[in-house]
Coordinates of C-alpha atoms and ligand atoms in Angstrom, one line a residue:
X1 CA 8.4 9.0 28.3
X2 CA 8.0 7.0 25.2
X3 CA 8.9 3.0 26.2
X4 CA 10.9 2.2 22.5
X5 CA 12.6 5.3 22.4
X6 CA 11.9 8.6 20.2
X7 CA 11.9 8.9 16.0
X8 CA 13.2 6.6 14.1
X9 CA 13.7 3.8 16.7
X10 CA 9.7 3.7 17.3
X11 CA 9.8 1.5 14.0
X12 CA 10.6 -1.8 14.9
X13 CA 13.2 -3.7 12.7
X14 CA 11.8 -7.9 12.7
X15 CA 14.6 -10.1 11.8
X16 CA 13.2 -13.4 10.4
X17 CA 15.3 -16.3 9.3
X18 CA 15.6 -19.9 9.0
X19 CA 19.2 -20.2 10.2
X20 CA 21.7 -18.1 12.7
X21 CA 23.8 -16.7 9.0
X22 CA 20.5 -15.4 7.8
X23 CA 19.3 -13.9 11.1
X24 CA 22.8 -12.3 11.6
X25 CA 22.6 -11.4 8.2
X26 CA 19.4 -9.2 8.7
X27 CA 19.9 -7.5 11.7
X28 CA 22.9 -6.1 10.5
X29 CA 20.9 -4.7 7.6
X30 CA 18.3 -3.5 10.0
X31 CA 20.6 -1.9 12.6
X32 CA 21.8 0.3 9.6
X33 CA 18.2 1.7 9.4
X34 CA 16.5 1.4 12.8
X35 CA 18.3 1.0 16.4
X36 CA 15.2 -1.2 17.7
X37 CA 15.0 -4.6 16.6
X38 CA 12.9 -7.7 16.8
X39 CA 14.4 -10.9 17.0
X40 CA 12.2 -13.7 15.7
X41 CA 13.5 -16.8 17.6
X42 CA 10.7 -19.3 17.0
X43 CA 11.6 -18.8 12.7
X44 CA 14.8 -20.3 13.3
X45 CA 14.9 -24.1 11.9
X46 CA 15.9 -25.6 15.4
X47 CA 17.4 -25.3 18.8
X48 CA 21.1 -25.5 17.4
X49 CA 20.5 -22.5 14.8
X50 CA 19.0 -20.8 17.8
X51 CA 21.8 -21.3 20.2
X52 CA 24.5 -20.3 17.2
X53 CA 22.3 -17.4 16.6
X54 CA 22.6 -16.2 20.6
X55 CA 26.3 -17.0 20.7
X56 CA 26.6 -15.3 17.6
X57 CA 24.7 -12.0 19.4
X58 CA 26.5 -12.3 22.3
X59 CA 29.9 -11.6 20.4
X60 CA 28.2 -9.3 17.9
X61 CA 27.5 -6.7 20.8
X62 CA 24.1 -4.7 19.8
X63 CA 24.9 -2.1 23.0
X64 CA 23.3 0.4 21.2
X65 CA 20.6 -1.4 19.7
X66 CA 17.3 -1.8 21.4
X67 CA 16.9 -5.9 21.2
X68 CA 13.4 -7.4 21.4
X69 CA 13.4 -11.7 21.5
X70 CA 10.1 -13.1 20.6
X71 CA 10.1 -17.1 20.9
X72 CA 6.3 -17.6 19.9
X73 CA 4.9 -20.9 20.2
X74 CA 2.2 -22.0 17.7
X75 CA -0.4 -21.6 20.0
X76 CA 0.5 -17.9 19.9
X77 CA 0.4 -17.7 16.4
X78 CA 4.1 -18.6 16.2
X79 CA 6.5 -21.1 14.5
X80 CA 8.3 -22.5 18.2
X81 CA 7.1 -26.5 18.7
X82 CA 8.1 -26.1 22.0
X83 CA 6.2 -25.6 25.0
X84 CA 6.5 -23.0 27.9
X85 CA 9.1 -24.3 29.5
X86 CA 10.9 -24.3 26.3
X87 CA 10.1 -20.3 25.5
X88 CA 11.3 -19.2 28.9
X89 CA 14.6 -21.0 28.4
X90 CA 15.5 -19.4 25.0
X91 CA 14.1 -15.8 26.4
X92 CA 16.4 -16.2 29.2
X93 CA 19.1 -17.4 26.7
X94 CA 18.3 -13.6 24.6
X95 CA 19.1 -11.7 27.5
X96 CA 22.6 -13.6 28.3
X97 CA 23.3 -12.5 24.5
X98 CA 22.2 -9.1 25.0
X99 CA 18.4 -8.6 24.3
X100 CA 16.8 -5.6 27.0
X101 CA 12.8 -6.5 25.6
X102 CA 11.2 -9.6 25.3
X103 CA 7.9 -10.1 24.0
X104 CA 5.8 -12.4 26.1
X105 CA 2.2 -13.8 24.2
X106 CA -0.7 -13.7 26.7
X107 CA -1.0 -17.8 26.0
X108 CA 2.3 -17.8 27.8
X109 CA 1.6 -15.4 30.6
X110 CA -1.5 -16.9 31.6
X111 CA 0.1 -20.4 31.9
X112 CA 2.5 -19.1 34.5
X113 CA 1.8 -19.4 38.2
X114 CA 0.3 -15.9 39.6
X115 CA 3.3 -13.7 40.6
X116 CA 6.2 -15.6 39.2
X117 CA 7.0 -14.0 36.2
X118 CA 9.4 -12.1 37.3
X119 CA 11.0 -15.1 39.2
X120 CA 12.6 -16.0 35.5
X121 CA 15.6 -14.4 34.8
X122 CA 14.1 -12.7 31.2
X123 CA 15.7 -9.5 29.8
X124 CA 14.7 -6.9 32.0
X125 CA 11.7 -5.3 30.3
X126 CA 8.6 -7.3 29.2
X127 CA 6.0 -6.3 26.5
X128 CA 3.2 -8.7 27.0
X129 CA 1.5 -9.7 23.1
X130 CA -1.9 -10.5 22.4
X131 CA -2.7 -12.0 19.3
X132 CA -6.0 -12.3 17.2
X133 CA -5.2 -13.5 13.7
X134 CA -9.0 -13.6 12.6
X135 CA -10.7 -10.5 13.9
X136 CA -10.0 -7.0 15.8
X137 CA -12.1 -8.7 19.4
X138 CA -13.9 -6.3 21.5
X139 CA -11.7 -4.1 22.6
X140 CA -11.4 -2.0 26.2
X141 CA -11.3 2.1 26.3
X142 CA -8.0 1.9 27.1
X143 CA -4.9 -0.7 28.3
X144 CA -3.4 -0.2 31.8
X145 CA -0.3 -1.7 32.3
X146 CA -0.6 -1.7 35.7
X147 CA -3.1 -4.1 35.7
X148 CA -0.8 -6.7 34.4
X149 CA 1.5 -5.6 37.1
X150 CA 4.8 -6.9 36.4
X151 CA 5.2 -5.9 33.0
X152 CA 6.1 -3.1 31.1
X153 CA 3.9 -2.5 27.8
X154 CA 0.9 -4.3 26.3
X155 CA 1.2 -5.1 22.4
X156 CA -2.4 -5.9 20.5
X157 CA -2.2 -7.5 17.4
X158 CA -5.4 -7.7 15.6
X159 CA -6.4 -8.6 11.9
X160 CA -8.6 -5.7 10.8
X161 CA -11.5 -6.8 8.5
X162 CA -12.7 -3.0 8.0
X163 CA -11.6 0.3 8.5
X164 CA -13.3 0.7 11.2
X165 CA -11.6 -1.8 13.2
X166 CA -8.2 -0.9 12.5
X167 CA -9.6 2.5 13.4
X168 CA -11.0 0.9 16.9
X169 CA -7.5 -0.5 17.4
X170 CA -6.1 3.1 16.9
X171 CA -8.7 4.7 19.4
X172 CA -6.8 2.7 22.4
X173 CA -3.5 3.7 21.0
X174 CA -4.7 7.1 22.0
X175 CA -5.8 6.7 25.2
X176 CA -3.0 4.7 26.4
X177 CA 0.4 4.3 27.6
X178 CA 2.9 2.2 27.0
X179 CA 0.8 0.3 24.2
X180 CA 1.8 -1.2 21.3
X181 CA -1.2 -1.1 18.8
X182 CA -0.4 -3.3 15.3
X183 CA -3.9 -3.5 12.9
X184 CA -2.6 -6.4 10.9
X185 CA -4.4 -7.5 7.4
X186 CA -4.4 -5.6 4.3
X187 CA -7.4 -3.5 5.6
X188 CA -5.2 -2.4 8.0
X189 CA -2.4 -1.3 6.8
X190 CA -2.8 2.4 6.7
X191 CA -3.4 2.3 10.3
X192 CA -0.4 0.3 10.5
X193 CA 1.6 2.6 9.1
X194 CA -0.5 5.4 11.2
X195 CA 0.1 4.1 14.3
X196 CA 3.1 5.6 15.8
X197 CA 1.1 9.0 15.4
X198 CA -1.7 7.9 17.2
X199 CA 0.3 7.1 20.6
X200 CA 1.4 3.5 19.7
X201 CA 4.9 3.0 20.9
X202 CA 6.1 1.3 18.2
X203 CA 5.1 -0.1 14.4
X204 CA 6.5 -3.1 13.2
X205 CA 8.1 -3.8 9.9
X206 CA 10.4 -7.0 8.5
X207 CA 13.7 -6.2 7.4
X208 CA 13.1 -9.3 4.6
X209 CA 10.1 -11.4 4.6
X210 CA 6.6 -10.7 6.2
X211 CA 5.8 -12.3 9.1
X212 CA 2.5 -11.0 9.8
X213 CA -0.5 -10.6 7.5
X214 CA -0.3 -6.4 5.9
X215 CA 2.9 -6.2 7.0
X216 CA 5.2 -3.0 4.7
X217 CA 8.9 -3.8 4.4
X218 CA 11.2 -1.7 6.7
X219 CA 12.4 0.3 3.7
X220 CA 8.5 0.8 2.6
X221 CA 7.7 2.2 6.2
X222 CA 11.2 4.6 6.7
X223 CA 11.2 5.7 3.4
X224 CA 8.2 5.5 1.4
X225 CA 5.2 6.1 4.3
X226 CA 7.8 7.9 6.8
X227 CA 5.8 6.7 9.5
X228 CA 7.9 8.0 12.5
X229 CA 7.8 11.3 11.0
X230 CA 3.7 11.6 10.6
X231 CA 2.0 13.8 13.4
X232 CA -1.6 14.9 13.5
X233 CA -0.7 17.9 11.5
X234 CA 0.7 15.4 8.7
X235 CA -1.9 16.1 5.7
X236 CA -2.9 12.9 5.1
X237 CA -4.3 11.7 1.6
X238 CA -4.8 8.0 -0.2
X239 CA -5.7 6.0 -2.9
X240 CA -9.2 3.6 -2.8
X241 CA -10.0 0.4 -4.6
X242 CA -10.0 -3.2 -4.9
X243 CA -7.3 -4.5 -5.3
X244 CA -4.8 -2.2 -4.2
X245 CA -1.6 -3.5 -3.5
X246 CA -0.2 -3.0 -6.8
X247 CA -0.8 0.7 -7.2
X248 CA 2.0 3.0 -7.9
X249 CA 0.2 5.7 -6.7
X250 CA 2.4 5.9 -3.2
X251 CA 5.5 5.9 -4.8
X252 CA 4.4 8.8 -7.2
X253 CA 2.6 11.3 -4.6
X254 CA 5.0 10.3 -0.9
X255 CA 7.7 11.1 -3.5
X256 CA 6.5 14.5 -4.9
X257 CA 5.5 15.3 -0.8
X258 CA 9.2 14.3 0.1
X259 CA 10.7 16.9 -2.5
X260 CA 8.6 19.1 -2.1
X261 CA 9.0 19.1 1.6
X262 CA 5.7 18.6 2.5
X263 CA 4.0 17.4 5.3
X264 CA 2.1 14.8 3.9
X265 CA 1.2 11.1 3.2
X266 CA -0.2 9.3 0.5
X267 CA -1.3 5.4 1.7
X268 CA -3.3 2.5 0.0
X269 CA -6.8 1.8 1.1
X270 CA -8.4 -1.6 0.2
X271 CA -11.8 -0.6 0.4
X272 CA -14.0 -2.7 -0.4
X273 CA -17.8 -1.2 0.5
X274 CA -17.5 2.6 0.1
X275 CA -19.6 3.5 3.3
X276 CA -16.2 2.1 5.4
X277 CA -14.0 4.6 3.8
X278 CA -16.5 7.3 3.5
X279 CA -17.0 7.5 7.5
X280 CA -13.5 6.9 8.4
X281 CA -12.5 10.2 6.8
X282 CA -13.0 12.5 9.4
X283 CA -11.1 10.2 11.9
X284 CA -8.0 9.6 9.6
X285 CA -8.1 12.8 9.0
X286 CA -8.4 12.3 4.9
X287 CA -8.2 15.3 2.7
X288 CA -7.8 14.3 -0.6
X289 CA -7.7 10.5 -2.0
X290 CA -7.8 9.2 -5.3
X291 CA -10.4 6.4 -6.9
X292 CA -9.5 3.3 -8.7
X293 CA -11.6 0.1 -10.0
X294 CA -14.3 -0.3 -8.5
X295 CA -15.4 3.3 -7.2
X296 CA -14.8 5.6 -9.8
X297 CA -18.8 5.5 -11.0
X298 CA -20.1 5.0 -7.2
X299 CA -18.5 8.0 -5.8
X300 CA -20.3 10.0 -7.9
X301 CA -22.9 10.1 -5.5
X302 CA -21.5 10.9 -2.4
X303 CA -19.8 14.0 -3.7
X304 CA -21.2 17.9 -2.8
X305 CA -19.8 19.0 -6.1
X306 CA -18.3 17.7 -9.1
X307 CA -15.9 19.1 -12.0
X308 CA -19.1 18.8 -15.0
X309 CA -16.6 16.9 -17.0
X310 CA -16.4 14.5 -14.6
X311 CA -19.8 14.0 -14.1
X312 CA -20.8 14.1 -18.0
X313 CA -17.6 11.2 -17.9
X314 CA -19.7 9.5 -15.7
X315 CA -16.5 8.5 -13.2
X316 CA -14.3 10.7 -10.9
X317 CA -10.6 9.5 -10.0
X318 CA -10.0 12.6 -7.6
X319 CA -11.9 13.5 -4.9
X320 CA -11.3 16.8 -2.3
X321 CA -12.2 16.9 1.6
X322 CA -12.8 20.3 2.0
X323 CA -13.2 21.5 5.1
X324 CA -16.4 21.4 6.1
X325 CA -16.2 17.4 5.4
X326 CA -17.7 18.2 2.0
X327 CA -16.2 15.9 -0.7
X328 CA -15.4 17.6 -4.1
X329 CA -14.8 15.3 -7.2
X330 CA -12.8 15.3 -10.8
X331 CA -11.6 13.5 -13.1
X332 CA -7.5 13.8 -13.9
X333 CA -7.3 10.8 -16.6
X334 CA -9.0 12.8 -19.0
X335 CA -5.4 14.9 -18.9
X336 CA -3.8 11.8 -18.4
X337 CA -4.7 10.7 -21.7
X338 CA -4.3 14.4 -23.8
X339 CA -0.9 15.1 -22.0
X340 CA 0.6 11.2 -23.2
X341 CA -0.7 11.1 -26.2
X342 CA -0.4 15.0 -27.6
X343 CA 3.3 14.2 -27.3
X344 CA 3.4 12.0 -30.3
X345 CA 0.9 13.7 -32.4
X346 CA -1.3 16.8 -32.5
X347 CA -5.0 15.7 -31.5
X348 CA -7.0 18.1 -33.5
X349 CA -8.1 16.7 -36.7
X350 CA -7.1 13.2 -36.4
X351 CA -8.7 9.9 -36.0
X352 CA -8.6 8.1 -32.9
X353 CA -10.3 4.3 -31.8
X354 CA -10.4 3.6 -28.9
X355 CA -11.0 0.1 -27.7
X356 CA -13.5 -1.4 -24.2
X357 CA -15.9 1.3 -23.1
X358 CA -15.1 1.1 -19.5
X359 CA -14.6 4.2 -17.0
X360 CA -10.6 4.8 -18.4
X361 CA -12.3 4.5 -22.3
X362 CA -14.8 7.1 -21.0
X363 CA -12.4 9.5 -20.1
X364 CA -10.0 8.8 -23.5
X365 CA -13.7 9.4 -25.7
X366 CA -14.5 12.3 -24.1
X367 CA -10.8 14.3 -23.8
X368 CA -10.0 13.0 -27.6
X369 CA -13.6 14.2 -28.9
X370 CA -13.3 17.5 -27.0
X371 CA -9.6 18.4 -28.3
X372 CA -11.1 17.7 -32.0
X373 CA -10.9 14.2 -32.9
X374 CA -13.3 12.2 -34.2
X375 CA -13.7 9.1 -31.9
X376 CA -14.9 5.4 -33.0
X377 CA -15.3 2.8 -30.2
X378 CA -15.0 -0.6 -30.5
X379 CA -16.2 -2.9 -27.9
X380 CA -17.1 -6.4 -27.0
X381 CA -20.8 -4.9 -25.7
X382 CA -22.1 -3.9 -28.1
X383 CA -24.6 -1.6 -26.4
X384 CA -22.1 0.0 -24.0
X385 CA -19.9 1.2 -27.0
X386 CA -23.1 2.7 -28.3
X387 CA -23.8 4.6 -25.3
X388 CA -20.3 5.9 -25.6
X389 CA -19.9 6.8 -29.2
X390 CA -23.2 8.9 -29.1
X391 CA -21.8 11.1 -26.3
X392 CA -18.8 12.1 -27.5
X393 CA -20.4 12.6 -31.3
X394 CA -18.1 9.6 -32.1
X395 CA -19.1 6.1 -34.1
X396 CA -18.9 2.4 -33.4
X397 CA -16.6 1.0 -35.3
X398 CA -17.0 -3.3 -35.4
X399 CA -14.3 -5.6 -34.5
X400 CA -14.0 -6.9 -38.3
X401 CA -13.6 -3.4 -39.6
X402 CA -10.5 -3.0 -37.7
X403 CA -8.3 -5.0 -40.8
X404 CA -9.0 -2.1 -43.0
X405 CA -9.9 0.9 -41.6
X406 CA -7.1 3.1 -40.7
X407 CA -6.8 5.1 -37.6
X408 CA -3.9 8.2 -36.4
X409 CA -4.2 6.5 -33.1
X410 CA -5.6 3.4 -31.2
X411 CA -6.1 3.2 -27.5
X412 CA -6.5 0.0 -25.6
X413 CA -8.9 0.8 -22.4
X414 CA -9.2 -2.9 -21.8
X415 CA -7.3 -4.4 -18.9
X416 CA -6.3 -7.2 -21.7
X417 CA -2.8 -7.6 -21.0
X418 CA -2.4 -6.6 -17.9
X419 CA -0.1 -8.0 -14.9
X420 CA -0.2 -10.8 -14.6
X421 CA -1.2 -11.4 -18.0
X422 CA 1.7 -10.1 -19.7
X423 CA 1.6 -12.2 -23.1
X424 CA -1.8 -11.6 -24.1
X425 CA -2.5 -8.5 -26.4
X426 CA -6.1 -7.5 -27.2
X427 CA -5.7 -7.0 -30.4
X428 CA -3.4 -8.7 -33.5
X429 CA -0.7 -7.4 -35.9
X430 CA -3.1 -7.1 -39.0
X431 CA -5.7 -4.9 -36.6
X432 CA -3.1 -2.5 -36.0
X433 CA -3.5 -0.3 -39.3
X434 CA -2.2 3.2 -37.3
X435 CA 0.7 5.3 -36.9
X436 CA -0.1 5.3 -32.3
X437 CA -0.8 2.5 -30.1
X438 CA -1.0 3.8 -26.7
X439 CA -2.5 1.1 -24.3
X440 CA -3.4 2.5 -21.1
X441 CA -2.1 -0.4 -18.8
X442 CA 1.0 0.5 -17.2
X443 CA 1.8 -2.5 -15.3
X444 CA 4.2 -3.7 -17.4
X445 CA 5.6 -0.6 -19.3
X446 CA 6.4 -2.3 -22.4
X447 CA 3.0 -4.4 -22.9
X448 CA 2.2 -7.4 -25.6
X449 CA -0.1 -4.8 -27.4
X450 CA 3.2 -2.5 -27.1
X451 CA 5.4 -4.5 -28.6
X452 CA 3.7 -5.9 -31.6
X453 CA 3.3 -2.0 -32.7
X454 CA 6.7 -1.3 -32.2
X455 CA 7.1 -4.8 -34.4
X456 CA 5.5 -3.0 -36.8
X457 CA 7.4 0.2 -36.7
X458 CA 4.3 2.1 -35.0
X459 CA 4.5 5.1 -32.4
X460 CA 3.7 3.4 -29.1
X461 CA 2.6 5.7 -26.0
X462 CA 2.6 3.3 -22.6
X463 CA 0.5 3.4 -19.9
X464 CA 3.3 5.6 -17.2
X465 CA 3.1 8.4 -19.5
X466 CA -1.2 8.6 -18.4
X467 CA -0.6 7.1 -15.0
X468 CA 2.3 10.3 -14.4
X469 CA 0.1 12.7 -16.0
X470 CA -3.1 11.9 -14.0
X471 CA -1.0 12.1 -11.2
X472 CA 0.9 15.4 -11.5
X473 CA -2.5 16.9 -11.4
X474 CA -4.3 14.8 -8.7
X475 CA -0.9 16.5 -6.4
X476 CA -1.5 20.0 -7.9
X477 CA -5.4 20.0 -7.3
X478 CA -4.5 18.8 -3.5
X479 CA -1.3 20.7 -3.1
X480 CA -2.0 23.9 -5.0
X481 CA 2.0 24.0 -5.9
X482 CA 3.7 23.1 -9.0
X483 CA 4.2 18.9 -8.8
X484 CA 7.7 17.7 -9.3
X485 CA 7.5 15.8 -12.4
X486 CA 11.2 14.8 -13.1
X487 CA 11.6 13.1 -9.2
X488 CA 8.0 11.7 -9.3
X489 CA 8.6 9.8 -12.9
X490 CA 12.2 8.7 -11.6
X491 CA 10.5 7.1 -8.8
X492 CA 7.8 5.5 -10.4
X493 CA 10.3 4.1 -13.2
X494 CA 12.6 2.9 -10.5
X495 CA 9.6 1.0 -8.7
X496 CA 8.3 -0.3 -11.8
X497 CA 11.9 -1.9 -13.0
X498 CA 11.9 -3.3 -9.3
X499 CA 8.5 -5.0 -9.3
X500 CA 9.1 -6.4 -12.8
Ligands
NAP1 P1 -13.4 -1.0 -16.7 O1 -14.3 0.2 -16.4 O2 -13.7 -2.3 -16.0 O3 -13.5 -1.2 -18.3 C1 -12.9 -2.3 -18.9 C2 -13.3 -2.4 -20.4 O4 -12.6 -3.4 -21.0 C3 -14.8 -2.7 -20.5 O5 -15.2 -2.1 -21.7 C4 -14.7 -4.2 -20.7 O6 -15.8 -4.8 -21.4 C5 -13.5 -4.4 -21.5 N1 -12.9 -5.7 -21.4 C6 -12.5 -6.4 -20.3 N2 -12.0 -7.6 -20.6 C7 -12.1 -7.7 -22.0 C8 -11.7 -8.7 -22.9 N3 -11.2 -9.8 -22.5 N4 -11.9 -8.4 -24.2 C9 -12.4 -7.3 -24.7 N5 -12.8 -6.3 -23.8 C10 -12.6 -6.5 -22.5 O7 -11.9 -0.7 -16.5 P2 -11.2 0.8 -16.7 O8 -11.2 1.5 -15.4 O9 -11.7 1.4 -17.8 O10 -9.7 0.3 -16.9 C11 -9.3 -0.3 -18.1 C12 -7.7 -0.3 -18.2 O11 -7.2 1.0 -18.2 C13 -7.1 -1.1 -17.0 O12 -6.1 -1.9 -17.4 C14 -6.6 0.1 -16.1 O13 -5.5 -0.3 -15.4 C15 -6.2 1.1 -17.2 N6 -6.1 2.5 -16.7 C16 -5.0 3.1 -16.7 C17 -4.9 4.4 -16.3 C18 -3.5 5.1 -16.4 O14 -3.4 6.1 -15.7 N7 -2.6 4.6 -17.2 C19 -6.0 5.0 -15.7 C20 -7.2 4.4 -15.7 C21 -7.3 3.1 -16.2 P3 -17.1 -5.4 -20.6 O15 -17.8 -4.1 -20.1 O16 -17.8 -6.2 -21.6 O17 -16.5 -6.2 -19.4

C-alpha cells in the first residue's frame, strides 16, 4: 500500500515562507497541483507567524489534503533556533490545525527517551528524516521501518557528489518499504526526479523557493519531468555536460514526448568525469542522451560506431544506447546550422566566415563547405583556425581583413556574448561587411552581435533557429517518428521569454 498515496500525490508540495500570508499563500497554490503537502514550520520568521500560520490552517480546513509539518532545528539542517522541546510543541500544534504526517529528523529522535515518542501527542503518522548535506554516507541494503518501531516511514536525504551515489540512494528505494529516498545536489537531480519510479514514496519539490540543494520547482517536476507518471518502461534519455542547468534541451524534447504521447523523459545530467555517466547507463536505463561542452570531443572514444561526419567533425552531440549497451554517435548541429541558415539564403555558391574554431565552428565549417560554400575561418589561435580551414578546403581569413572583405554570411561560434554576458559582441559594426549574421548562442535570442546587424539593416539568424533544428533531429534519430516542431519551438520560446 503506498504510505503518501497513489499518482500525483506521491510529489510532495513544500510550502516555504517567511510569514503565515506567504505560507498560506503557497499552499493554496500547491493544493491546486498536488493533494500532499509539506509544511516548512522552522522558515517562518518567529513563533507568532507560526502560531498565525496554524490558526490560520486550522480554519482553512486541508481535509482532503495530505499535511506534512516539518519544524527542523538547525542541527538538522533546518532554520528552527529552538530546541527539542520547542519542535515537539509546534508538531503537536500542526496536528491541532490539521496536519496527519510529521517529519521527525533523527537528531530529534535520538534525543528522546527510548519508547516515548509516541507519548507526545504528534499527528498521527511519523516519517523519521535523516539528513546528510555533504555526502550520500554508507548506506544499508535496505531500511526497515520496523526497526525504528514506532514510526511509520524512513526519509534519507543525501547530497549526491556522483552518479553513482544518487544511484546508491535509488538501490534502497528499491528494496524498501515505506522509504522516502531524496538524492539532493545538482548531481542528483535526475534521480530526484527518478525516484518515485524506483519505489520511493514520495519526491519533493517547493511550490516557490528551494529549500534543499537540486531541488526542481513543483511545476518543473508535474509538468516538465512528469515524475509521478515515469515507470520502468518510461524510455528514459538526457542531456550531459558542465554546466547544465541552463539547457533548454528538457523543455524542447519532454515537450515533443508529451505531444507526441510518448512514454519518455528527457533530464539534465551534470557530469562532470565521463566514466560516471558512462557506467550509470545501464542502471538509469539511458537510451539516447545528447552531449554538450565539455564531452562532445571525448565521447568520441567510447562509441561502437559513429555517423563518419561526425567523426571527420571531430565532436558528436547525439549518442544511441542500442541494445546491446553499444553506444552509437552523430552529430545533429551540423543540420542545425544548414536548416537556420538555408532559410535566409541559398548556401551553394556563397561565402561564409565563420568566427572561433571550437566544436560548434567545426560543425558550421564542415556543413557550409559540404553544401558548396567556400568557408574562411577566423580565430584568435591561430593554429587551430588552420587546422580547420584546411579540412573543409576553406582559408584563414585574419582579424584585420574583416574591415574589407565581404562575406554572404558570418557565424559567431564563440561563446562571446553569451548569458550572462549579454552586452559584449565579438565583433564591431565596421567588421560586419555581410548581408547574414547568425551567431550561434541562443541564450539570449536577440544577442549584442544580433543587434548591431540588425543596426545595420543585416539579415540576422539567432541561435533557437540551430538549437530547434539540432534538436528536431536528435528526437527523430531516438524516436524514429516525425518530431513536432511547432509545440517544441512554442515551448522553447515560452521558456526562453521566462528565463530572460
Ligand atoms: P568551444 O569548443 O569551446 O569553442 C569556442 C571557440 O570560441 C574557440 O575557438 C575559442 O577559442 C573561441 N573563443 C572563446 N572565447 C573567445 C574570445 N573571448 N574571443 C575570441 N574567441 C573566443 O565551444 P563550442 O561548443 O564551439 O560553442 C561555441 C558557442 O556555440 C557557444 O556559445 C555555444 O553555446 C554555441 N552553440 C550553439 C548551438 C546551438 O544549437 N545553437 C550548438 C552548439 C554550440 P580558443 O580555442 O582560443 O579558446
Amino acid at each position: 500500500m503506498p504510505v503518501f498515496g497513489k499518482g500525483v500525490g506521491r510529489v510532495c508540495a513544500v510550502v516555504a515562507g517567511a510569514s503565515a500570508k506567504e505560507m498560506s499563500r503557497q499552499l493554496r497554490m500547491g493544493l491546486k497541483s498536488t493533494p500532499t503537502v509539506e509544511l516548512r514550520l522552522d522558515w517562518l520568521k518567529n513563533d507568532a507567524e507560526r502560531a498565525n500560520f496554524l490558526r490560520w490552517l486550522k480554519e482553512f480546513g486541508s481535509a482532503k489534503a495530505t499535511l506534512l509539518a516539518t519544524c527542523r532545528r538547525r542541527e538538522g539542517g533546518g532554520k528552527f533556533a529552538g530546541d527539542i522541546d520547542g519542535e515537539l510543541y509546534w508538531l503537536m500544534q500542526a496536528r491541532e490545525a490539521g496536519c496527519e504526517w510529521c517529519d521527525l529528523e533523527m537528531e530529534t529522535y535520538r534525543e528522546l527517551p527510548e519508547g516515548t515518542l509516541r507519548e507526545f501527542p504528534l499527528p498521527h503518522r511519523i516519517l523519521l528524516s535523516i539528513h546528510d548535506f555533504e555526502c550520500t554516507p554508507k548506506l544499508p541494503r535496505t531500511v526497515s521501518v520496523a526497526r525504528h518501531g514506532v514510526v511509520d516511514a524512513v526519509k534519507i536525504a543525501a547530497k549526491a557528489k556522483t552518479i553513482e551515489d544518487s544511484l546508491r540512494l535509488l538501490r534502497v528505494a528499491r528494496r524498501s518499504r515505506s522509504f522516502v529516498g531524496v538524492p539532493m545536489g545538482d548531481v542528483g537531480l535526475p534521480a530526484r526526479i527518478l525516484a518515485l519510479r524506483e519505489g520511493s514514496e514520495l519526491a519533493y519539490a517547493p511550490v516557490e523557493e528551494a529549500t534543499a540543494p537540486g531541488q526542481v520547482s513543483l511545476d518543473e517536476m508535474l509538468h516538465l519531468y512528469r515524475a509521478h507518471e515515469l515507470t520502468r518502461a518510461t524510455k528514459v534519455y538526457g542531456v550531459i555536460g558542465d554546466p547544465i542547468g541552463h539547457s533548454l534541451s528538457p523543455v524542447l524534447h519532454n515537450t515533443g514526448f508529451a505531444v507526441r504521447r510518448i512514454n519518455a523523459a528527457y533530464l539534465p545530467f551534470l557530469v562532470n568525469r565521463l566514466g560516471d555517466f558512462l557506467k550509470a547507463i545501464p542502471e538509469f536505463g539511458i537510451c539516447g542522451f545528447s552531449v554538450t561542452l565539455p564531452h562532445k570531443q571525448t565521447i568520441l572514444k567510447h562509441l561502437k560506431e559513429c555517423e563518419p561526419l561526425a567523426a571527420e567533425i571531430g565532436a558528436v552531440n547525439t549518442v544511441v544506447v542500442r541494445r546491446n549497451g553499444s553506444l552509437y554517435g552523430c552529430n545533429t548541429d551540423y543540420v542545425g546550422v544548414l536548416k537556420a541558415l538555408q532559410k535566409k539564403h541559398p548556401i551553394k555558391g556563397s561565402r561564409a566566415l565563420i568566427f572561433g574554431a571550437g566544436g560548434a565552428a567545426r560543425a558550421a565549417a564542415f556543413a557550409l563547405a559540404r553544401a558548396g560554400a567556400f568557408v574562411g575561418i577566423c580565430a584568435r589561435r591561430e593554429k587551430t583556425a588552420r587546422e580547420l580551414a584546411r579540412a573543409v578546403g576553406g582559408e584563414v581569413i585574419a582579424r584585420r581583413a574583416l574591415r574589407t572583405e565581404r562575406f554572404d554570411a558570418i557565424l559567431n561560434a564563440t561563446p562571446v556574448g553569451m548569458h550572462p554576458h549579454e552586452n559584449i559582441s565579438p565583433l564591431s559594426a565596421d567588421e560586419l561587411q555581410c548581408r547574414i549574421v547568425m551567431d550561434l548562442i541562443y541564450r539570449p535570442e536577440r544577442t549584442k552581435l544580433l543587434k548591431i546587424a540588425a543596426q545595420k539593416e543585416i539579415a540576422t539568424v539567432s541561435g533557437v533557429e540551430m538549437f530547434l533544428a539540432q534538436g528536431f533531429a536528435q528526437w527523430e534519430i531516438w524516436t524514429g517518428k516525425r518530431a513536432p516542431e511547432a509545440a517544441m519551438r512554442r515551448a522553447v520560446h515560452s521558456a526562453l521569454r521566462w528565463r530572460s
